[in-house]
Coordinates of C-alpha atoms in Angstrom, one line a residue:
M961 CA 13.1 -20.1 22.6
K962 CA 11.5 -16.7 23.4
I963 CA 11.1 -16.2 19.5
L964 CA 8.2 -19.3 20.3
L965 CA 6.2 -16.7 23.0
I966 CA 6.7 -13.6 20.9
L967 CA 5.4 -15.0 17.9
P968 CA 1.7 -15.9 19.1
I969 CA 1.6 -13.3 22.3
S970 CA 2.4 -10.4 19.4
F971 CA -0.3 -11.6 17.1
L972 CA -2.8 -12.1 19.7
L973 CA -2.0 -8.2 20.8
N974 CA -2.3 -7.0 17.7
I975 CA -5.9 -9.0 17.2
F976 CA -7.6 -8.2 20.6
I977 CA -5.9 -4.6 21.7
K978 CA -6.8 -1.8 19.5
N979 CA -3.4 -0.1 17.7
V980 CA -1.9 2.5 19.1
K981 CA -2.2 5.9 17.3
F982 CA 1.7 6.6 17.7
D983 CA 3.9 5.4 14.4
P984 CA 7.3 5.4 14.8
F985 CA 8.3 4.6 11.2
V986 CA 6.9 8.0 10.1
F987 CA 9.8 9.1 11.0
V988 CA 11.7 6.7 8.8
S989 CA 9.9 8.2 6.5
R990 CA 10.4 11.9 7.4
L991 CA 14.4 11.0 7.5
H992 CA 14.4 9.9 3.8
F993 CA 12.7 13.3 2.5
I994 CA 15.1 15.4 4.9
A995 CA 18.0 13.6 3.2
E996 CA 16.7 14.1 -0.3
D997 CA 15.7 17.3 0.3
L998 CA 19.1 18.4 1.8
F999 CA 21.3 16.5 -1.2
R1000 CA 18.6 18.6 -4.0
K1001 CA 19.6 21.7 -2.1
K1002 CA 23.3 21.2 -1.4
V1003 CA 23.8 19.4 -5.2
N1004 CA 22.7 20.0 -8.6
N1005 CA 24.2 17.2 -10.4
K1006 CA 22.5 15.4 -14.0
N1007 CA 24.4 12.2 -13.3
N1008 CA 22.5 9.5 -11.8
I1009 CA 25.5 8.1 -10.0
L1010 CA 26.0 10.4 -7.7
P1011 CA 22.1 11.1 -6.2
F1012 CA 21.5 7.1 -6.2
A1013 CA 25.2 6.4 -4.3
V1014 CA 24.4 9.4 -1.7
G1015 CA 20.7 7.6 -1.3
T1016 CA 21.9 4.2 -0.7
L1017 CA 24.0 5.2 1.9
S1018 CA 21.7 7.6 3.4
S1019 CA 19.2 4.9 3.4
L1020 CA 22.1 2.0 4.8
I1021 CA 23.0 4.2 7.7
I1022 CA 19.1 4.6 8.8
I1023 CA 18.2 1.0 8.2
A1024 CA 21.7 0.2 10.6
V1025 CA 20.8 2.3 13.2
C1026 CA 16.9 1.2 13.4
F1027 CA 18.7 -2.3 13.6
L1028 CA 21.4 -1.3 15.9
I1029 CA 19.5 0.4 18.6
P1030 CA 16.9 -1.9 19.1
F1031 CA 19.5 -4.6 19.3
F1032 CA 21.8 -3.5 22.3
L1033 CA 18.6 -1.9 24.0
L1034 CA 17.2 -5.4 24.3
M1035 CA 20.7 -7.0 24.8
L1036 CA 20.5 -4.6 28.0
L1037 CA 17.4 -5.1 29.4
Y1038 CA 17.3 -9.3 29.0
K1039 CA 21.0 -9.0 31.4
V1040 CA 19.3 -7.2 33.6
H1041 CA 15.9 -9.3 33.9
F1042 CA 15.0 -12.1 31.2
L1043 CA 11.1 -10.8 31.6
L1044 CA 12.1 -7.2 31.2
G1045 CA 13.6 -8.0 28.1
L1046 CA 10.4 -10.0 26.9
I1047 CA 8.0 -7.1 27.8
I1048 CA 9.9 -4.9 26.0
E1049 CA 10.6 -6.6 22.8
L1050 CA 6.9 -7.8 22.6
A1051 CA 5.9 -4.1 22.9
L1052 CA 8.1 -3.1 19.9
C1053 CA 6.6 -6.3 17.9
Y1054 CA 3.4 -5.0 18.8
I1055 CA 4.2 -1.5 17.3
T1056 CA 6.1 -3.2 14.1
L1057 CA 3.5 -5.5 13.4
G1058 CA -0.1 -4.8 12.2
I1059 CA -2.8 -7.4 11.3
R1060 CA -5.6 -5.5 13.0
K1061 CA -5.8 -2.3 11.5
P1062 CA -6.4 -3.6 7.7
L1063 CA -9.1 -6.1 8.5
E1064 CA -10.6 -3.4 10.9
I1065 CA -10.6 -1.0 7.9
S1066 CA -12.1 -3.4 5.7
S1067 CA -14.8 -3.9 7.8
R1068 CA -16.0 -0.8 8.3
I1069 CA -15.9 -0.5 4.1
Y1070 CA -17.8 -3.4 4.5
H1071 CA -20.5 -2.2 6.7
S1072 CA -20.7 1.3 4.9
L1073 CA -21.4 -0.5 1.5
K1074 CA -24.2 -2.6 3.1
N1075 CA -25.8 0.2 4.6
N1076 CA -25.7 1.7 1.3
D1077 CA -23.0 4.5 2.8
I1078 CA -21.1 4.5 -0.6
K1079 CA -19.5 8.0 0.0
K1080 CA -18.3 6.6 3.6
A1081 CA -16.8 3.6 2.0
K1082 CA -14.9 5.9 -0.8
S1083 CA -13.9 8.0 2.1
L1084 CA -12.0 5.0 4.5
L1085 CA -10.4 3.7 0.9
K1086 CA -9.1 7.0 0.5
E1087 CA -7.7 7.8 3.4
N1088 CA -5.9 4.4 3.7
T1089 CA -4.9 3.9 0.3
D1090 CA -4.3 7.4 -1.2
I1091 CA -6.2 6.3 -4.5
D1092 CA -8.6 8.5 -6.0
T1093 CA -12.4 7.3 -5.3
E1094 CA -14.5 10.3 -6.2
D1095 CA -15.3 8.5 -9.6
I1096 CA -15.1 5.0 -8.9
E1097 CA -18.0 2.8 -8.5
E1098 CA -19.0 -0.1 -6.1
E1099 CA -17.6 -2.7 -7.6
Q1100 CA -14.2 -1.0 -7.8
I1101 CA -14.6 0.1 -3.8
I1102 CA -14.9 -3.6 -3.4
K1103 CA -11.9 -4.7 -5.8
N1104 CA -9.4 -2.0 -4.3
T1105 CA -10.5 -3.2 -0.5
I1106 CA -9.9 -6.7 -0.8
E1107 CA -6.6 -5.3 -2.7
Y1108 CA -5.8 -3.6 0.0
T1109 CA -6.3 -6.0 2.6
V1110 CA -4.1 -8.7 1.0
I1111 CA -1.1 -6.4 0.4
S1112 CA -1.6 -5.1 4.0
I1113 CA -1.5 -8.1 6.0
A1114 CA 1.3 -10.0 3.9
E1115 CA 3.4 -6.8 4.1
D1116 CA 2.1 -5.4 7.7
Y1117 CA 2.3 -8.7 9.4
I1118 CA 3.6 -12.2 7.6
Y1119 CA 6.7 -10.5 6.1
P1120 CA 7.7 -8.8 9.3
A1121 CA 7.2 -11.9 11.3
I1122 CA 9.2 -14.2 9.1
F1123 CA 12.1 -11.6 9.6
L1124 CA 11.0 -11.8 13.7
L1125 CA 11.8 -15.7 12.7
L1126 CA 15.4 -15.3 11.5
G1127 CA 16.4 -12.6 13.7
G1128 CA 13.8 -11.2 16.6
A1129 CA 12.8 -7.5 16.9
P1130 CA 15.7 -5.8 15.9
L1131 CA 15.5 -7.6 12.4
C1132 CA 12.0 -7.4 12.3
I1133 CA 12.2 -3.4 12.8
A1134 CA 15.4 -3.1 10.2
Y1135 CA 12.6 -4.9 7.6
K1136 CA 10.2 -2.6 8.3
T1137 CA 12.3 0.2 8.3
I1138 CA 13.5 -0.8 4.7
Y1139 CA 9.8 -1.5 3.8
K1140 CA 8.8 2.3 4.9
L1141 CA 12.1 3.6 3.0
S1142 CA 10.7 1.9 -0.5
E1143 CA 7.4 3.4 0.5
S1144 CA 8.6 6.8 0.6
S1145 CA 10.7 6.0 -2.8
S1146 CA 7.7 4.7 -5.0
D1147 CA 6.0 6.7 -6.9
T1148 CA 2.4 4.7 -6.7
V1149 CA 0.0 3.6 -4.2
Y1150 CA 1.1 -0.6 -4.9
I1151 CA 4.9 -0.4 -4.9
D1152 CA 5.4 -2.1 -7.8
E1153 CA 8.0 -3.1 -7.9
N1154 CA 10.8 -1.7 -9.3
K1155 CA 9.4 1.2 -10.7
S1156 CA 10.4 4.7 -9.7
D1157 CA 11.6 7.4 -11.2
D1158 CA 13.5 8.7 -7.6
I1159 CA 17.1 7.6 -8.4
F1160 CA 17.7 8.6 -5.1
G1161 CA 15.5 6.1 -3.1
I1162 CA 15.4 3.4 -6.2
F1163 CA 17.9 1.2 -3.9
N1164 CA 15.2 0.7 -1.5
I1165 CA 12.5 -0.4 -3.7
K1166 CA 15.1 -2.8 -5.0
L1167 CA 16.1 -4.0 -1.7
C1168 CA 12.5 -4.7 -0.1
Y1169 CA 11.6 -6.1 -3.7
I1170 CA 14.6 -8.7 -3.4
L1171 CA 14.0 -9.4 0.3
N1172 CA 10.0 -9.5 -0.6
I1173 CA 10.5 -12.6 -2.6
I1174 CA 10.4 -15.4 -0.3
P1175 CA 7.9 -14.2 1.9
S1176 CA 5.7 -13.5 -1.5
F1177 CA 6.2 -17.4 -2.2
F1178 CA 5.6 -18.3 1.5
T1179 CA 2.2 -16.6 1.9
S1180 CA 1.2 -17.1 -1.8
I1181 CA 1.5 -20.8 -1.0
V1182 CA -0.2 -20.7 2.5
H1183 CA -3.0 -18.7 0.5
I1184 CA -3.4 -21.9 -1.5
I1185 CA -3.5 -24.5 1.8
T1186 CA -5.7 -22.0 3.3
S1187 CA -8.4 -22.1 0.3
R1188 CA -8.0 -26.0 0.6
I1189 CA -9.1 -26.1 3.8
L1190 CA -12.0 -23.5 4.0
R1191 CA -13.3 -25.6 0.6
Y1192 CA -12.6 -22.6 -1.2
E1193 CA -11.2 -22.6 -4.9
Y1194 CA -8.0 -23.8 -4.5
K1195 CA -7.1 -25.5 -7.8
N1196 CA -8.0 -21.9 -9.3
A1197 CA -5.8 -20.5 -6.6
F1198 CA -2.8 -22.5 -7.8
T1199 CA -3.7 -21.9 -11.5
A1200 CA -4.0 -18.1 -10.8
L1201 CA -0.6 -18.0 -9.1
K1202 CA 1.2 -19.9 -11.7
R1203 CA -0.2 -18.1 -14.7
D1204 CA -0.4 -14.6 -12.9
G1205 CA 2.2 -14.4 -10.3
K1206 CA 5.1 -12.1 -12.2
N1207 CA 5.7 -10.1 -9.1
N1208 CA 5.7 -10.4 -5.6
K1209 CA 2.2 -8.5 -5.3
A1210 CA 0.7 -10.1 -8.2
R1211 CA 1.6 -13.6 -6.0
L1212 CA -0.6 -12.5 -3.3
E1213 CA -3.1 -10.9 -5.3
A1214 CA -3.5 -13.9 -7.8
S1215 CA -3.4 -16.6 -4.9
V1216 CA -6.7 -14.7 -3.2
A1217 CA -8.3 -13.6 -6.6
G1218 CA -8.5 -17.4 -7.6
A1219 CA -9.1 -18.8 -4.6
L1220 CA -12.4 -16.4 -4.3
N1221 CA -13.0 -16.8 -8.5
I1222 CA -12.7 -13.2 -8.9
E1223 CA -10.3 -11.0 -10.8
L1224 CA -8.1 -8.1 -9.0
G1225 CA -5.5 -5.9 -10.5
G1226 CA -6.1 -3.3 -13.2
E1227 CA -6.6 0.6 -13.5
Y1228 CA -6.5 2.9 -10.4
I1229 CA -6.1 6.5 -10.1
K1230 CA -4.2 8.3 -7.9
D1231 CA -3.6 12.2 -8.1
G1232 CA -5.2 12.5 -11.2
E1233 CA -3.1 10.0 -12.6
M1234 CA -3.9 7.0 -14.2
Y1235 CA -1.9 3.7 -13.0
D1236 CA -2.5 0.1 -14.6
R1237 CA -1.6 -3.3 -13.2
P1238 CA -1.4 -6.4 -14.2
L1239 CA -5.2 -8.4 -14.1
V1240 CA -4.6 -11.6 -11.8
G1241 CA -7.2 -14.5 -11.2
E1242 CA -10.1 -14.6 -13.6
Y1243 CA -13.6 -13.0 -13.7
L1244 CA -15.8 -16.0 -12.6
E1245 CA -17.9 -14.4 -10.2
D1246 CA -19.1 -10.4 -10.0
L1247 CA -17.5 -8.9 -7.1
K1248 CA -20.0 -8.2 -4.2
I1249 CA -20.2 -6.8 -0.8
S1250 CA -19.9 -10.1 0.5
H1251 CA -16.3 -10.9 -1.3
I1252 CA -15.0 -8.5 1.3
E1253 CA -16.2 -10.5 4.5
K1254 CA -15.3 -13.8 2.3
A1255 CA -11.7 -12.0 1.7
N1256 CA -11.2 -11.1 5.3
K1257 CA -12.2 -14.6 6.8
F1258 CA -9.7 -16.3 4.3
I1259 CA -6.7 -13.9 5.1
L1260 CA -7.2 -13.8 8.6
T1261 CA -7.2 -17.5 8.3
S1262 CA -4.4 -17.5 6.3
A1263 CA -2.3 -15.3 8.6
V1264 CA -3.3 -17.6 11.7
F1265 CA -2.0 -20.7 9.4
S1266 CA 1.3 -18.7 8.8
L1267 CA 1.9 -18.2 12.2
T1268 CA 1.3 -22.0 13.1
L1269 CA 4.1 -22.7 10.1
L1270 CA 6.7 -20.1 11.5
I1271 CA 6.4 -21.6 14.8
I1272 CA 6.6 -25.2 13.4
I1273 CA 9.8 -24.1 11.6
K1274 CA 11.6 -22.7 14.5
L1275 CA 10.8 -25.9 16.4
I1276 CA 12.2 -27.6 14.0
S1277 CA 15.4 -25.5 13.4
M1278 CA 15.8 -25.6 17.0
F1279 CA 15.8 -29.6 17.1
I1280 CA 18.2 -29.8 14.1
S1281 CA 20.3 -27.2 15.8
S1282 CA 20.4 -29.5 19.5
V1283 CA 20.9 -32.8 17.4
I1284 CA 24.0 -31.1 15.5
F1285 CA 25.5 -29.2 18.3

């Protein structure tokens, strides 16, 4: 029952209260780098099996610790007083879930472009995506901004919210830990999708990819339903998803691109190296600054609708459980 309180309240806290600058999941990435660095210094092994095994074991230990600490902490606090446990679990969810920042950043980029301050827009985009923005044009800035918002809202809010529904704050934190580990192990800006030269961390990417399959389908379907509600191009969203949704991130981008009649994906540069991602959607409209605002409205509505669906799913599961047991 407490999840029915935590889901909507944590959403409202994320929307209306500015995110704290402290990010505890930074330490997850640091632990991964420390473990890998220690392994590389101690062991000089050209065989891929040992680094994979050690990397997998160290990741499983980190994930287990990040699950068990909040699990036993909340168990203790709920025994002391229900309200105390609820407040702490809400605080943990507020830190773990993230919906405000991507919308805030994309809105700032939108206003920078509207005021012809391309330099500031590039700076904001680079700061939050690590993409090299020095030589990109306005249209590319718009495209990368929409991609950043689509992926961030899904992976920082909708996906963790699904795991929150399944296992409360401890499972939500465990998922976010897995995501951060996969992010640390990835060679690219977009953790895409089973690709990495880091044998030590490939387990993290594979595990995160598998865990994200069902949530990505769920989010993409929500995008299509939202496009129907907002009278966007829902048929194009469905077509793009069916044609271009080859992996988790492509599904997210394809459903949004189809709804907005735009094309996403393609080339981007990081650390002077060119990366190429599949194009999704269809180039039916030139990318304009207004597409950022339109995308933000669409993505926020999709997040609200996802929250509503998750609450309905929880109510149905509770009803079925009460009937059976």
